[in-house]
Amino acid sequence: MFDPVEQTLIRAWIKGLSPDSFVELLPEGTSATQFLAELKQRLCLKARRLNPPWQPFFNEPRQATDVWEQTALKHFLWLSTERDLIPSLDHLLSYWLDDPWLPGLDEVGLTTLRSWFSWRATQGNDWWRNISGIGQQGAKKLDARLAALFPTALSECQAAKLLPETIATHEVVPLNQLRCPTEYDGSQGKFRGTRDCFIPAENDYQAIQCWLARFDASGHSYRAYHREIERLLLWSLVAKHKALSSLDSLDITEYRRFLQNPQPTEHWIGPNRPRSSADWRPFTGPLSVSSVRHAETILSNCFQFLLNQGYTRHNPYLSLPKLKASQRSTRINIHRSLSPSQWTFINEQIDQHLRNEATPDFARWVRLKLLLNVFYATGLRLHELAQATLGDISKIERHPHTQVWLQVLGKGQKQREVPLSPSIYQLIIDSNTKLTGLTWQQLSSYCPLIPPLRHPMDRPLTPKAIYVELKMFFQEAAQALEATDVDSANKLRQATTHWLRHTHGTVAVDRNIPLTIIRDNLGHASISTTSLYLHADADERYDAFGKFM
């Protein structure tokens, strides 16, 4: 049904009147244009459910003819008075969801309301990361839309404590696609706790979700924690045929060796792929010693949480000797940075593409210039830049200049402020206005610092999207440099976003900026880490012995 205000707005649109003429009828702060768009979408969905011979109709642009107006009014009258379907769990999702949501859900086999609620009950609040084309804000809207149809369906599915369905345990698949037999789900795990359990978990999957729920689902740490516990759980089920809560110290020792050489390769290792892809694999290659140490720290944290909550009776990582890493493997490789000539070259490559605004991919080059220069000027980590918003920028009036600072949430959830030079601040303003079509004053403080090329007001780029974009550019730049400088071209092919952070640190040291200031800017916990950018002694030693023979 449509209330009188909604009917007025639809009729006004059919007659060609501006929806803004009726803004006083709407709740304060409501956009009449957006409200009208949502009404038209409701009409389209109802037409899809009732299947009249003339659908789709309200998806089409308005036509300024008497015949069209009469037909539209007739169709609207029919839709507004015809009895709608009563929602059923067996209905297709396409009956109740807008088209942009459907392809990603269909990719993972979610086509009905029943399949959605069963699947959703097994997911955390970051379920949208496993579905292509749906961001964090879109996920909230989708959750709310379907919860309005069946307010208790999700809680009933969660109460049934369903495990993720679709794939058998002998296959290596993402955690959200795993179907776990009862004998391996941990409900009867060998080391399950005998006392009260303080988390709502009756199997290993639910216990893992309780552990992950303590962390910010949009943060870098959450992604790392999810990745490592997913790898261990898959290995436990596929390779050992054991529940996670049945693993002992010998199993964990074996897993350490596995991380350094995941076998068989075809089951465990592959290129980066979306989690919905059949080619997805948990690893892109063997882990280094430092990466294994990092994984073991995370997993020990998980087991300690489960132990403290009474879910398990021991932490198998406590008896595992610390893996020794060579000093070489723990040092920052500062040589993974760009030389001044390479930095100049890649900027020239971008500037060439920015000379003609009429080119189809002009927006891409605007954003690339913004990405490169913000990384270079600030030394931010990848996830720090990905989560930065325009609201994180602040100004301080200090005679004789106005200072501009960027508030950054870094490693360990530590806050720091990074200065923005006048030129980089102006680049941020100019780039955002070009990419969004809005003036700086019109942009919301919630807008991402690096806007997506599509729907810039909607959601920020993911760290992976930024990484892939710059990696692709470095490959293109390397190809352009191949004919004149093979060594630099090969170096650019290896470059990543983190190379720009090292470039920032190297340039800062070369400009004689004090180490303590560089440390604070980069967010290093210790000055000893920052001091790795010092290379004066090495330069002097090379000069002394470079002409020894």
mmCIF file of N, CA and C in Angstrom, residues 87-90 112-122 143 145-162:
data_model
loop_
_atom_site.group_PDB
_atom_site.id
_atom_site.type_symbol
_atom_site.label_atom_id
_atom_site.label_comp_id
_atom_site.label_asym_id
_atom_site.label_seq_id
_atom_site.Cartn_x
_atom_site.Cartn_y
_atom_site.Cartn_z
ATOM 1 N N PRO A 87 4.847 -12.322 2.043
ATOM 2 C CA PRO A 87 6.226 -12.828 1.973
ATOM 3 C C PRO A 87 6.332 -14.278 2.422
ATOM 4 N N SER A 88 7.078 -15.055 1.668
ATOM 5 C CA SER A 88 7.299 -16.463 1.981
ATOM 6 C C SER A 88 8.796 -16.748 1.888
ATOM 7 N N LEU A 89 9.290 -17.603 2.770
ATOM 8 C CA LEU A 89 10.709 -17.956 2.741
ATOM 9 C C LEU A 89 11.105 -18.651 1.451
ATOM 10 N N ASP A 90 10.127 -19.175 0.726
ATOM 11 C CA ASP A 90 10.422 -19.845 -0.537
ATOM 12 C C ASP A 90 10.423 -18.876 -1.723
ATOM 13 N N THR A 112 16.976 -17.645 -2.745
ATOM 14 C CA THR A 112 15.681 -17.554 -2.060
ATOM 15 C C THR A 112 15.860 -16.936 -0.679
ATOM 16 N N LEU A 113 14.753 -16.481 -0.106
ATOM 17 C CA LEU A 113 14.801 -15.935 1.249
ATOM 18 C C LEU A 113 15.261 -16.988 2.249
ATOM 19 N N ARG A 114 14.850 -18.240 2.059
ATOM 20 C CA ARG A 114 15.239 -19.304 2.982
ATOM 21 C C ARG A 114 16.760 -19.531 2.936
ATOM 22 N N SER A 115 17.300 -19.592 1.736
ATOM 23 C CA SER A 115 18.751 -19.802 1.633
ATOM 24 C C SER A 115 19.515 -18.620 2.210
ATOM 25 N N TRP A 116 18.960 -17.409 2.051
ATOM 26 C CA TRP A 116 19.620 -16.226 2.599
ATOM 27 C C TRP A 116 19.689 -16.290 4.122
ATOM 28 N N PHE A 117 18.558 -16.524 4.789
ATOM 29 C CA PHE A 117 18.551 -16.514 6.254
ATOM 30 C C PHE A 117 19.390 -17.655 6.827
ATOM 31 N N SER A 118 19.389 -18.815 6.174
ATOM 32 C CA SER A 118 20.215 -19.924 6.648
ATOM 33 C C SER A 118 21.692 -19.583 6.551
ATOM 34 N N TRP A 119 22.060 -18.942 5.439
ATOM 35 C CA TRP A 119 23.467 -18.550 5.243
ATOM 36 C C TRP A 119 23.845 -17.401 6.159
ATOM 37 N N ARG A 120 22.981 -16.417 6.255
ATOM 38 C CA ARG A 120 23.283 -15.211 7.033
ATOM 39 C C ARG A 120 23.471 -15.539 8.511
ATOM 40 N N ALA A 121 22.790 -16.576 8.998
ATOM 41 C CA ALA A 121 22.889 -16.954 10.412
ATOM 42 C C ALA A 121 24.280 -17.438 10.773
ATOM 43 N N THR A 122 25.061 -17.836 9.775
ATOM 44 C CA THR A 122 26.407 -18.356 10.040
ATOM 45 C C THR A 122 27.479 -17.291 9.905
ATOM 46 N N ASP A 143 20.271 -6.049 5.054
ATOM 47 C CA ASP A 143 19.867 -6.696 6.306
ATOM 48 C C ASP A 143 18.534 -6.141 6.800
ATOM 49 N N ARG A 145 16.230 -4.539 5.079
ATOM 50 C CA ARG A 145 15.136 -4.819 4.151
ATOM 51 C C ARG A 145 14.541 -6.203 4.406
ATOM 52 N N LEU A 146 15.406 -7.220 4.521
ATOM 53 C CA LEU A 146 14.911 -8.586 4.681
ATOM 54 C C LEU A 146 14.424 -8.855 6.107
ATOM 55 N N ALA A 147 15.045 -8.183 7.082
ATOM 56 C CA ALA A 147 14.578 -8.347 8.459
ATOM 57 C C ALA A 147 13.171 -7.780 8.625
ATOM 58 N N ALA A 148 12.836 -6.762 7.835
ATOM 59 C CA ALA A 148 11.490 -6.189 7.906
ATOM 60 C C ALA A 148 10.441 -7.187 7.409
ATOM 61 N N LEU A 149 10.827 -8.063 6.482
ATOM 62 C CA LEU A 149 9.900 -9.075 5.963
ATOM 63 C C LEU A 149 9.677 -10.191 6.974
ATOM 64 N N PHE A 150 10.786 -10.654 7.583
ATOM 65 C CA PHE A 150 10.723 -11.759 8.552
ATOM 66 C C PHE A 150 11.543 -11.375 9.790
ATOM 67 N N PRO A 151 10.966 -10.662 10.717
ATOM 68 C CA PRO A 151 11.725 -10.136 11.870
ATOM 69 C C PRO A 151 12.402 -11.214 12.706
ATOM 70 N N THR A 152 11.847 -12.430 12.741
ATOM 71 C CA THR A 152 12.407 -13.458 13.635
ATOM 72 C C THR A 152 13.180 -14.539 12.889
ATOM 73 N N ALA A 153 13.198 -14.496 11.554
ATOM 74 C CA ALA A 153 13.806 -15.591 10.791
ATOM 75 C C ALA A 153 15.284 -15.747 11.096
ATOM 76 N N LEU A 154 16.009 -14.628 11.163
ATOM 77 C CA LEU A 154 17.446 -14.713 11.386
ATOM 78 C C LEU A 154 17.755 -15.268 12.767
ATOM 79 N N SER A 155 17.079 -14.780 13.782
ATOM 80 C CA SER A 155 17.342 -15.264 15.138
ATOM 81 C C SER A 155 16.970 -16.739 15.276
ATOM 82 N N GLU A 156 15.917 -17.176 14.586
ATOM 83 C CA GLU A 156 15.539 -18.582 14.634
ATOM 84 C C GLU A 156 16.599 -19.466 13.991
ATOM 85 N N CYS A 157 17.167 -19.011 12.876
ATOM 86 C CA CYS A 157 18.242 -19.761 12.221
ATOM 87 C C CYS A 157 19.484 -19.798 13.103
ATOM 88 N N GLN A 158 19.792 -18.657 13.745
ATOM 89 C CA GLN A 158 20.961 -18.631 14.627
ATOM 90 C C GLN A 158 20.742 -19.539 15.833
ATOM 91 N N ALA A 159 19.507 -19.583 16.338
ATOM 92 C CA ALA A 159 19.218 -20.444 17.475
ATOM 93 C C ALA A 159 19.381 -21.914 17.104
ATOM 94 N N ALA A 160 19.132 -22.220 15.834
ATOM 95 C CA ALA A 160 19.304 -23.595 15.366
ATOM 96 C C ALA A 160 20.778 -23.963 15.223
ATOM 97 N N LYS A 161 21.629 -22.932 15.373
ATOM 98 C CA LYS A 161 23.087 -23.118 15.320
ATOM 99 C C LYS A 161 23.509 -23.893 14.077
ATOM 100 N N LEU A 162 23.039 -23.384 12.942
ATOM 101 C CA LEU A 162 23.402 -24.010 11.677
ATOM 102 C C LEU A 162 24.847 -23.708 11.338
#
